mmCIF file of C-alpha atoms in Angstrom:
data_model
loop_
_atom_site.group_PDB
_atom_site.id
_atom_site.type_symbol
_atom_site.label_atom_id
_atom_site.label_comp_id
_atom_site.label_asym_id
_atom_site.label_seq_id
_atom_site.Cartn_x
_atom_site.Cartn_y
_atom_site.Cartn_z
ATOM 1 C CA UNK A 1 151.058 50.282 25.312
ATOM 2 C CA UNK A 2 151.011 53.980 26.223
ATOM 3 C CA UNK A 3 154.185 54.748 24.248
ATOM 4 C CA UNK A 4 152.528 53.386 21.112
ATOM 5 C CA UNK A 5 149.326 55.329 21.773
ATOM 6 C CA UNK A 6 150.795 58.605 22.979
ATOM 7 C CA UNK A 7 153.679 60.989 22.448
ATOM 8 C CA UNK A 8 156.402 60.836 25.072
ATOM 9 C CA UNK A 9 155.887 64.454 26.089
ATOM 10 C CA UNK A 10 153.219 66.938 25.133
ATOM 11 C CA UNK A 11 154.354 70.564 24.650
ATOM 12 C CA UNK A 12 152.592 73.449 26.368
ATOM 13 C CA UNK A 13 150.558 75.727 24.104
ATOM 14 C CA UNK A 14 150.113 79.437 24.942
ATOM 15 C CA UNK A 15 146.679 80.982 25.391
ATOM 16 C CA UNK A 16 146.108 83.353 22.489
ATOM 17 C CA UNK A 17 144.396 86.742 22.594
ATOM 18 C CA UNK A 18 141.038 85.522 21.311
ATOM 19 C CA UNK A 19 140.833 82.762 23.916
ATOM 20 C CA UNK A 20 141.904 85.237 26.601
ATOM 21 C CA UNK A 21 138.987 87.500 25.672
ATOM 22 C CA UNK A 22 136.610 84.552 25.948
ATOM 23 C CA UNK A 23 137.994 83.648 29.395
ATOM 24 C CA UNK A 24 137.672 87.254 30.570
ATOM 25 C CA UNK A 25 134.065 87.449 29.338
ATOM 26 C CA UNK A 26 133.078 84.434 31.433
ATOM 27 C CA UNK A 27 135.047 85.452 34.537
ATOM 28 C CA UNK A 28 137.789 82.863 34.117
ATOM 29 C CA UNK A 29 140.543 85.406 33.556
ATOM 30 C CA UNK A 30 141.241 87.491 36.635
ATOM 31 C CA UNK A 31 144.251 89.036 38.341
ATOM 32 C CA UNK A 32 145.852 86.890 41.046
ATOM 33 C CA UNK A 33 148.696 87.791 43.448
ATOM 34 C CA UNK A 34 150.951 84.759 42.904
ATOM 35 C CA UNK A 35 152.358 82.964 39.860
ATOM 36 C CA UNK A 36 153.459 79.407 39.170
ATOM 37 C CA UNK A 37 157.071 80.600 38.890
ATOM 38 C CA UNK A 38 156.894 82.102 42.402
ATOM 39 C CA UNK A 39 156.236 78.677 43.904
ATOM 40 C CA UNK A 40 159.248 77.192 42.112
ATOM 41 C CA UNK A 41 161.559 79.115 44.457
ATOM 42 C CA UNK A 42 161.351 76.529 47.236
ATOM 43 C CA UNK A 43 164.609 75.963 49.107
ATOM 44 C CA UNK A 44 164.032 72.334 50.113
ATOM 45 C CA UNK A 45 161.576 69.447 50.004
ATOM 46 C CA UNK A 46 160.776 66.022 51.443
ATOM 47 C CA UNK A 47 159.017 63.066 49.813
ATOM 48 C CA UNK A 48 155.307 62.635 50.578
ATOM 49 C CA UNK A 49 154.319 59.001 51.221
ATOM 50 C CA UNK A 50 150.828 57.513 51.274
ATOM 51 C CA UNK A 51 149.292 55.432 54.093
ATOM 52 C CA UNK A 52 151.090 52.329 52.770
ATOM 53 C CA UNK A 53 154.483 54.110 52.808
ATOM 54 C CA UNK A 54 154.515 54.252 48.996
ATOM 55 C CA UNK A 55 156.026 57.204 47.151
ATOM 56 C CA UNK A 56 153.190 59.440 45.892
ATOM 57 C CA UNK A 57 155.435 61.352 43.425
ATOM 58 C CA UNK A 58 154.673 64.515 45.414
ATOM 59 C CA UNK A 59 157.247 66.387 47.499
ATOM 60 C CA UNK A 60 156.464 68.849 50.277
ATOM 61 C CA UNK A 61 158.106 72.205 49.624
ATOM 62 C CA UNK A 62 159.818 74.505 52.084
ATOM 63 C CA UNK A 63 160.537 78.179 51.498
ATOM 64 C CA UNK A 64 162.849 80.680 53.161
ATOM 65 C CA UNK A 65 161.182 82.352 56.155
ATOM 66 C CA UNK A 66 161.250 85.796 54.549
ATOM 67 C CA UNK A 67 159.313 84.476 51.525
ATOM 68 C CA UNK A 68 156.942 81.991 53.159
ATOM 69 C CA UNK A 69 154.765 84.626 54.855
ATOM 70 C CA UNK A 70 154.224 86.508 51.586
ATOM 71 C CA UNK A 71 153.530 83.284 49.650
ATOM 72 C CA UNK A 72 151.033 82.106 52.275
ATOM 73 C CA UNK A 73 149.152 85.401 52.210
ATOM 74 C CA UNK A 74 149.039 85.363 48.409
ATOM 75 C CA UNK A 75 147.769 81.776 48.304
ATOM 76 C CA UNK A 76 145.044 82.534 50.839
ATOM 77 C CA UNK A 77 143.980 85.436 48.646
ATOM 78 C CA UNK A 78 143.887 83.130 45.616
ATOM 79 C CA UNK A 79 141.658 80.729 47.569
ATOM 80 C CA UNK A 80 139.124 83.487 48.340
ATOM 81 C CA UNK A 81 139.109 84.612 44.690
ATOM 82 C CA UNK A 82 138.519 81.029 43.528
ATOM 83 C CA UNK A 83 135.818 80.122 46.054
ATOM 84 C CA UNK A 84 134.345 83.439 47.182
ATOM 85 C CA UNK A 85 134.287 87.135 46.270
ATOM 86 C CA UNK A 86 138.004 87.715 46.803
ATOM 87 C CA UNK A 87 137.550 89.935 49.863
ATOM 88 C CA UNK A 88 139.999 89.912 52.770
ATOM 89 C CA UNK A 89 137.326 89.226 55.411
ATOM 90 C CA UNK A 90 138.114 85.549 55.866
ATOM 91 C CA UNK A 91 141.907 85.590 55.410
ATOM 92 C CA UNK A 92 142.599 85.567 59.154
ATOM 93 C CA UNK A 93 140.671 82.296 59.479
ATOM 94 C CA UNK A 94 142.668 80.493 56.775
ATOM 95 C CA UNK A 95 145.977 78.693 57.055
ATOM 96 C CA UNK A 96 148.205 77.225 54.343
ATOM 97 C CA UNK A 97 149.074 73.834 55.812
ATOM 98 C CA UNK A 98 151.193 72.516 52.932
ATOM 99 C CA UNK A 99 152.510 73.263 49.463
ATOM 100 C CA UNK A 100 153.344 70.093 47.513
ATOM 101 C CA UNK A 101 155.026 69.764 44.120
ATOM 102 C CA UNK A 102 154.344 66.875 41.742
ATOM 103 C CA UNK A 103 157.411 65.336 40.088
ATOM 104 C CA UNK A 104 155.352 63.140 37.729
ATOM 105 C CA UNK A 105 153.578 64.007 34.454
ATOM 106 C CA UNK A 106 153.565 66.946 32.072
ATOM 107 C CA UNK A 107 152.132 69.785 34.121
ATOM 108 C CA UNK A 108 154.311 69.561 37.280
ATOM 109 C CA UNK A 109 151.562 71.137 39.427
ATOM 110 C CA UNK A 110 151.657 72.537 42.926
ATOM 111 C CA UNK A 111 148.983 71.314 45.342
ATOM 112 C CA UNK A 112 148.038 73.765 48.070
ATOM 113 C CA UNK A 113 146.292 72.598 51.240
ATOM 114 C CA UNK A 114 144.111 75.299 52.818
ATOM 115 C CA UNK A 115 142.621 74.845 56.295
ATOM 116 C CA UNK A 116 139.890 76.817 58.031
ATOM 117 C CA UNK A 117 141.211 77.246 61.566
ATOM 118 C CA UNK A 118 137.711 77.793 63.008
ATOM 119 C CA UNK A 119 136.454 74.278 62.257
ATOM 120 C CA UNK A 120 139.628 72.501 61.112
ATOM 121 C CA UNK A 121 138.118 71.608 57.713
ATOM 122 C CA UNK A 122 140.448 71.732 54.739
ATOM 123 C CA UNK A 123 140.514 71.580 50.964
ATOM 124 C CA UNK A 124 143.028 71.833 48.134
ATOM 125 C CA UNK A 125 143.623 73.780 44.975
ATOM 126 C CA UNK A 126 146.297 73.458 42.277
ATOM 127 C CA UNK A 127 148.670 75.946 40.695
ATOM 128 C CA UNK A 128 149.799 75.015 37.179
ATOM 129 C CA UNK A 129 151.168 76.538 34.004
ATOM 130 C CA UNK A 130 148.347 77.815 31.801
ATOM 131 C CA UNK A 131 148.527 75.398 28.869
ATOM 132 C CA UNK A 132 145.807 76.171 26.287
ATOM 133 C CA UNK A 133 144.948 72.459 25.790
ATOM 134 C CA UNK A 134 144.263 72.030 29.496
ATOM 135 C CA UNK A 135 142.187 75.208 29.722
ATOM 136 C CA UNK A 136 140.085 74.163 26.711
ATOM 137 C CA UNK A 137 139.624 70.799 28.417
ATOM 138 C CA UNK A 138 138.480 72.425 31.647
ATOM 139 C CA UNK A 139 136.009 74.681 29.867
ATOM 140 C CA UNK A 140 134.553 71.867 27.762
ATOM 141 C CA UNK A 141 134.257 69.801 30.944
ATOM 142 C CA UNK A 142 132.280 72.635 32.521
ATOM 143 C CA UNK A 143 129.920 72.947 29.552
ATOM 144 C CA UNK A 144 129.497 69.375 28.329
ATOM 145 C CA UNK A 145 129.918 67.046 31.315
ATOM 146 C CA UNK A 146 127.477 66.388 34.207
ATOM 147 C CA UNK A 147 129.835 68.359 36.444
ATOM 148 C CA UNK A 148 130.786 72.010 36.896
ATOM 149 C CA UNK A 149 134.374 73.004 37.496
ATOM 150 C CA UNK A 150 135.976 76.136 38.910
ATOM 151 C CA UNK A 151 139.285 77.556 37.662
ATOM 152 C CA UNK A 152 141.106 80.838 37.073
ATOM 153 C CA UNK A 153 143.677 81.925 34.506
ATOM 154 C CA UNK A 154 146.051 84.868 34.760
ATOM 155 C CA UNK A 155 148.873 85.284 32.253
ATOM 156 C CA UNK A 156 150.866 81.998 32.334
ATOM 157 C CA UNK A 157 149.324 80.673 35.564
ATOM 158 C CA UNK A 158 146.297 78.408 36.016
ATOM 159 C CA UNK A 159 144.481 77.954 39.328
ATOM 160 C CA UNK A 160 142.333 74.820 39.438
ATOM 161 C CA UNK A 161 139.972 73.607 42.148
ATOM 162 C CA UNK A 162 140.380 70.176 43.686
ATOM 163 C CA UNK A 163 137.992 67.465 42.459
ATOM 164 C CA UNK A 164 137.191 65.173 45.361
ATOM 165 C CA UNK A 165 136.878 61.427 44.862
ATOM 166 C CA UNK A 166 138.716 58.121 45.084
ATOM 167 C CA UNK A 167 141.543 57.934 42.504
ATOM 168 C CA UNK A 168 140.582 55.401 39.841
ATOM 169 C CA UNK A 169 143.639 53.186 40.349
ATOM 170 C CA UNK A 170 143.042 53.069 44.129
ATOM 171 C CA UNK A 171 139.338 52.351 43.636
ATOM 172 C CA UNK A 172 139.990 49.524 41.166
ATOM 173 C CA UNK A 173 142.464 47.772 43.487
ATOM 174 C CA UNK A 174 141.094 48.491 46.958
ATOM 175 C CA UNK A 175 137.360 49.164 46.667
ATOM 176 C CA UNK A 176 135.881 47.527 43.570
ATOM 177 C CA UNK A 177 136.514 43.912 44.655
ATOM 178 C CA UNK A 178 134.393 44.425 47.804
ATOM 179 C CA UNK A 179 131.471 46.087 46.005
ATOM 180 C CA UNK A 180 128.222 44.160 45.763
ATOM 181 C CA UNK A 181 127.073 42.660 42.471
ATOM 182 C CA UNK A 182 124.567 45.484 42.043
ATOM 183 C CA UNK A 183 127.226 48.110 42.728
ATOM 184 C CA UNK A 184 129.654 46.519 40.281
ATOM 185 C CA UNK A 185 126.964 46.563 37.591
ATOM 186 C CA UNK A 186 126.413 50.255 38.247
ATOM 187 C CA UNK A 187 130.164 50.939 38.107
ATOM 188 C CA UNK A 188 130.336 49.128 34.763
ATOM 189 C CA UNK A 189 127.487 51.287 33.454
ATOM 190 C CA UNK A 190 129.259 54.468 34.567
ATOM 191 C CA UNK A 191 132.498 53.399 32.904
ATOM 192 C CA UNK A 192 130.668 52.873 29.595
ATOM 193 C CA UNK A 193 129.163 56.358 29.847
ATOM 194 C CA UNK A 194 132.494 57.889 30.886
ATOM 195 C CA UNK A 195 134.250 56.143 28.004
ATOM 196 C CA UNK A 196 131.686 57.485 25.521
ATOM 197 C CA UNK A 197 131.866 61.018 26.919
ATOM 198 C CA UNK A 198 135.656 61.114 26.600
ATOM 199 C CA UNK A 199 135.547 59.706 23.062
ATOM 200 C CA UNK A 200 132.974 62.164 21.738
ATOM 201 C CA UNK A 201 134.585 65.271 23.240
ATOM 202 C CA UNK A 202 138.129 64.068 22.502
ATOM 203 C CA UNK A 203 139.459 64.129 26.057
ATOM 204 C CA UNK A 204 142.488 61.852 26.047
ATOM 205 C CA UNK A 205 144.721 59.900 28.435
ATOM 206 C CA UNK A 206 142.083 58.771 30.893
ATOM 207 C CA UNK A 207 144.268 56.180 32.564
ATOM 208 C CA UNK A 208 142.978 55.117 35.957
ATOM 209 C CA UNK A 209 144.992 57.717 37.872
ATOM 210 C CA UNK A 210 143.567 60.549 35.743
ATOM 211 C CA UNK A 211 139.988 60.128 36.924
ATOM 212 C CA UNK A 212 138.229 59.651 40.253
ATOM 213 C CA UNK A 213 135.299 57.488 41.323
ATOM 214 C CA UNK A 214 132.776 59.333 43.467
ATOM 215 C CA UNK A 215 130.480 57.248 45.731
ATOM 216 C CA UNK A 216 127.268 58.935 46.880
ATOM 217 C CA UNK A 217 125.058 57.356 49.540
ATOM 218 C CA UNK A 218 121.400 57.365 48.531
ATOM 219 C CA UNK A 219 118.950 55.788 51.007
ATOM 220 C CA UNK A 220 119.756 52.062 51.032
ATOM 221 C CA UNK A 221 122.441 51.958 48.344
ATOM 222 C CA UNK A 222 125.504 53.739 46.974
ATOM 223 C CA UNK A 223 125.567 55.520 43.608
ATOM 224 C CA UNK A 224 128.868 55.851 41.721
ATOM 225 C CA UNK A 225 130.085 58.431 39.240
ATOM 226 C CA UNK A 226 133.345 58.624 37.304
ATOM 227 C CA UNK A 227 134.878 62.051 36.775
ATOM 228 C CA UNK A 228 137.969 63.200 34.898
ATOM 229 C CA UNK A 229 140.553 65.151 36.905
ATOM 230 C CA UNK A 230 143.289 65.750 34.307
ATOM 231 C CA UNK A 231 142.577 67.743 31.150
ATOM 232 C CA UNK A 232 146.071 68.006 29.690
ATOM 233 C CA UNK A 233 145.224 65.788 26.711
ATOM 234 C CA UNK A 234 142.290 67.684 25.232
ATOM 235 C CA UNK A 235 142.518 67.328 21.423
ATOM 236 C CA UNK A 236 146.279 66.800 21.112
ATOM 237 C CA UNK A 237 147.063 63.212 20.076
ATOM 238 C CA UNK A 238 146.406 61.829 16.609
ATOM 239 C CA UNK A 239 145.376 58.315 17.631
ATOM 240 C CA UNK A 240 141.640 57.908 18.334
ATOM 241 C CA UNK A 241 142.378 55.161 20.889
ATOM 242 C CA UNK A 242 143.955 57.787 23.187
ATOM 243 C CA UNK A 243 140.470 59.275 23.590
ATOM 244 C CA UNK A 244 138.907 55.916 24.492
ATOM 245 C CA UNK A 245 139.707 54.920 28.106
ATOM 246 C CA UNK A 246 138.932 51.273 27.318
ATOM 247 C CA UNK A 247 142.244 50.927 25.452
ATOM 248 C CA UNK A 248 144.538 51.727 28.390
ATOM 249 C CA UNK A 249 145.901 48.737 30.270
ATOM 250 C CA UNK A 250 145.332 50.534 33.601
ATOM 251 C CA UNK A 251 141.587 50.270 32.893
ATOM 252 C CA UNK A 252 141.652 46.557 32.036
ATOM 253 C CA UNK A 253 139.745 45.550 35.184
ATOM 254 C CA UNK A 254 137.060 48.140 34.417
ATOM 255 C CA UNK A 255 136.716 46.817 30.859
ATOM 256 C CA UNK A 256 136.566 43.255 32.185
ATOM 257 C CA UNK A 257 133.833 44.304 34.620
ATOM 258 C CA UNK A 258 131.802 45.767 31.746
ATOM 259 C CA UNK A 259 132.065 42.528 29.756
ATOM 260 C CA UNK A 260 131.010 40.474 32.796
ATOM 261 C CA UNK A 261 128.135 42.630 34.020
ATOM 262 C CA UNK A 262 126.569 44.155 30.892
ATOM 263 C CA UNK A 263 125.062 42.751 27.737
ATOM 264 C CA UNK A 264 125.874 44.333 24.376
ATOM 265 C CA UNK A 265 122.370 45.772 24.137
ATOM 266 C CA UNK A 266 122.794 47.500 27.526
ATOM 267 C CA UNK A 267 126.204 48.877 26.551
ATOM 268 C CA UNK A 268 124.731 50.371 23.376
ATOM 269 C CA UNK A 269 121.812 51.806 25.339
ATOM 270 C CA UNK A 270 124.161 53.575 27.794
ATOM 271 C CA UNK A 271 126.285 54.924 24.926
ATOM 272 C CA UNK A 272 123.158 56.382 23.306
ATOM 273 C CA UNK A 273 122.089 57.886 26.630
ATOM 274 C CA UNK A 274 125.429 59.639 27.038
ATOM 275 C CA UNK A 275 125.449 60.953 23.468
ATOM 276 C CA UNK A 276 121.914 62.293 23.960
ATOM 277 C CA UNK A 277 122.923 64.065 27.167
ATOM 278 C CA UNK A 278 125.924 65.587 25.400
ATOM 279 C CA UNK A 279 123.696 66.815 22.581
ATOM 280 C CA UNK A 280 121.309 68.403 25.088
ATOM 281 C CA UNK A 281 124.176 70.199 26.822
ATOM 282 C CA UNK A 282 125.433 71.534 23.481
ATOM 283 C CA UNK A 283 121.942 72.874 22.747
ATOM 284 C CA UNK A 284 121.469 74.309 26.251
ATOM 285 C CA UNK A 285 124.840 76.138 26.222
ATOM 286 C CA UNK A 286 124.522 77.111 22.549
ATOM 287 C CA UNK A 287 125.926 80.648 22.652
ATOM 288 C CA UNK A 288 128.839 79.978 24.993
ATOM 289 C CA UNK A 289 129.662 76.683 23.298
ATOM 290 C CA UNK A 290 129.810 78.368 19.876
ATOM 291 C CA UNK A 291 132.171 81.048 21.175
ATOM 292 C CA UNK A 292 134.438 78.433 22.736
ATOM 293 C CA UNK A 293 134.567 76.157 19.697
ATOM 294 C CA UNK A 294 135.333 79.139 17.433
ATOM 295 C CA UNK A 295 138.297 79.985 19.673
ATOM 296 C CA UNK A 296 139.618 76.450 19.303
ATOM 297 C CA UNK A 297 139.007 76.314 15.545
ATOM 298 C CA UNK A 298 141.231 79.375 15.152
ATOM 299 C CA UNK A 299 143.876 78.047 17.544
ATOM 300 C CA UNK A 300 146.707 75.524 17.195
ATOM 301 C CA UNK A 301 146.855 73.005 20.030
ATOM 302 C CA UNK A 302 148.461 70.126 18.154
ATOM 303 C CA UNK A 303 150.611 69.334 15.106
ATOM 304 C CA UNK A 304 149.616 68.911 11.467
ATOM 305 C CA UNK A 305 150.470 65.205 11.462
ATOM 306 C CA UNK A 306 148.316 64.502 14.514
ATOM 307 C CA UNK A 307 145.398 66.432 13.026
ATOM 308 C CA UNK A 308 145.692 64.394 9.819
ATOM 309 C CA UNK A 309 145.873 61.068 11.672
ATOM 310 C CA UNK A 310 142.948 61.829 13.974
ATOM 311 C CA UNK A 311 140.615 62.965 11.195
ATOM 312 C CA UNK A 312 141.393 59.753 9.298
ATOM 313 C CA UNK A 313 140.657 57.650 12.396
ATOM 314 C CA UNK A 314 137.385 59.477 12.997
ATOM 315 C CA UNK A 315 136.311 59.155 9.365
ATOM 316 C CA UNK A 316 136.852 55.385 9.577
ATOM 317 C CA UNK A 317 135.000 55.277 12.910
ATOM 318 C CA UNK A 318 131.955 57.339 11.832
ATOM 319 C CA UNK A 319 131.974 57.330 7.989
ATOM 320 C CA UNK A 320 131.264 61.084 8.218
ATOM 321 C CA UNK A 321 133.057 62.705 5.269
ATOM 322 C CA UNK A 322 133.086 66.072 7.087
ATOM 323 C CA UNK A 323 136.056 64.888 9.147
ATOM 324 C CA UNK A 324 138.168 64.809 5.970
ATOM 325 C CA UNK A 325 137.760 68.586 5.588
ATOM 326 C CA UNK A 326 138.936 69.455 9.114
ATOM 327 C CA UNK A 327 142.294 71.252 9.218
ATOM 328 C CA UNK A 328 142.606 71.989 12.966
ATOM 329 C CA UNK A 329 141.790 70.105 16.145
ATOM 330 C CA UNK A 330 139.014 72.621 16.814
ATOM 331 C CA UNK A 331 137.357 71.735 13.512
ATOM 332 C CA UNK A 332 137.677 68.028 14.287
ATOM 333 C CA UNK A 333 136.054 68.499 17.698
ATOM 334 C CA UNK A 334 133.250 70.618 16.239
ATOM 335 C CA UNK A 335 132.601 67.942 13.601
ATOM 336 C CA UNK A 336 132.487 65.217 16.284
ATOM 337 C CA UNK A 337 130.069 67.183 18.468
ATOM 338 C CA UNK A 338 127.946 68.223 15.455
ATOM 339 C CA UNK A 339 127.747 64.540 14.477
ATOM 340 C CA UNK A 340 126.301 63.690 17.908
ATOM 341 C CA UNK A 341 123.956 66.693 17.932
ATOM 342 C CA UNK A 342 122.694 65.993 14.403
ATOM 343 C CA UNK A 343 121.922 62.355 15.200
ATOM 344 C CA UNK A 344 120.048 63.410 18.333
ATOM 345 C CA UNK A 345 117.968 65.953 16.415
ATOM 346 C CA UNK A 346 117.211 63.421 13.639
ATOM 347 C CA UNK A 347 115.945 60.880 16.175
ATOM 348 C CA UNK A 348 113.801 63.533 17.865
ATOM 349 C CA UNK A 349 112.336 64.633 14.547
ATOM 350 C CA UNK A 350 111.425 61.044 13.612
ATOM 351 C CA UNK A 351 109.793 60.590 16.994
ATOM 352 C CA UNK A 352 107.721 63.765 16.555
ATOM 353 C CA UNK A 353 106.587 62.757 13.078
ATOM 354 C CA UNK A 354 105.700 59.183 13.992
#
């Protein structure tokens, strides 16, 4: 199914000067002491297995002794820049426990485990190549989703914070079957909203291992949220179904849950809720959003054929003739978001006049 929906391999797109200026203005672009290429110089590795002794597609990297000390110090510095003010005050209390390399997917990221030796707590961050599609995806996630996200870009290197949660594929197999009826209904609702959010903002490839489910305990029950963790497929593919998580076979059990737990009227209500929230976020981040979308309009993050196919799909889906005039992925995304914003404003105006 995925080979029909998606290209076999997505190329990496460079960050152009205009986008770099935007990133610098909003403190995303800052000098860091280590690059993605530096971490590629590992001298050996071993496979990382999960608790069930399954291959995780990550390998633990080992570096020559004369390089490891310098790499560790640089990575600790990166951590303080990402999460604090970048000062050296806390470096002595940090330890780099592991550097893992992913052998699966497009981005081939490094995952760095950082531990605070004072209280033994730890977290992760990721070192990746700075693909423009991914960085646009991260920034749109920050502006238009319910969540904020922290990342840094310097030249060809991207530093990305870890998003905590239960991987979607693990949650679907191991956790969802034991959830109560009420919890499953809530999960179904969140999947509908997540599906709508991805569709409207054209965030693709949300197979179950590219998002996490986040349980939050609230008095006598548990609330669930679904959050994207991979932004590689922001506005690249030409098939609209790629931007609709419901069409991936890995999400079949989620789709089945929606059909079992929700009526059509409820599904439509939750879709409208999510579109309204998106419209409000566009309005509330008006200046920054406009700067970002202008960067993307003047950028090339896909191919001409994919742009043509996607605008045709969206025209058929919405009957909005403005999609036919879009010549870049940025213009397509602006048209999609304007469509949602315009509908929201029309409804509000009718309500005020009634």
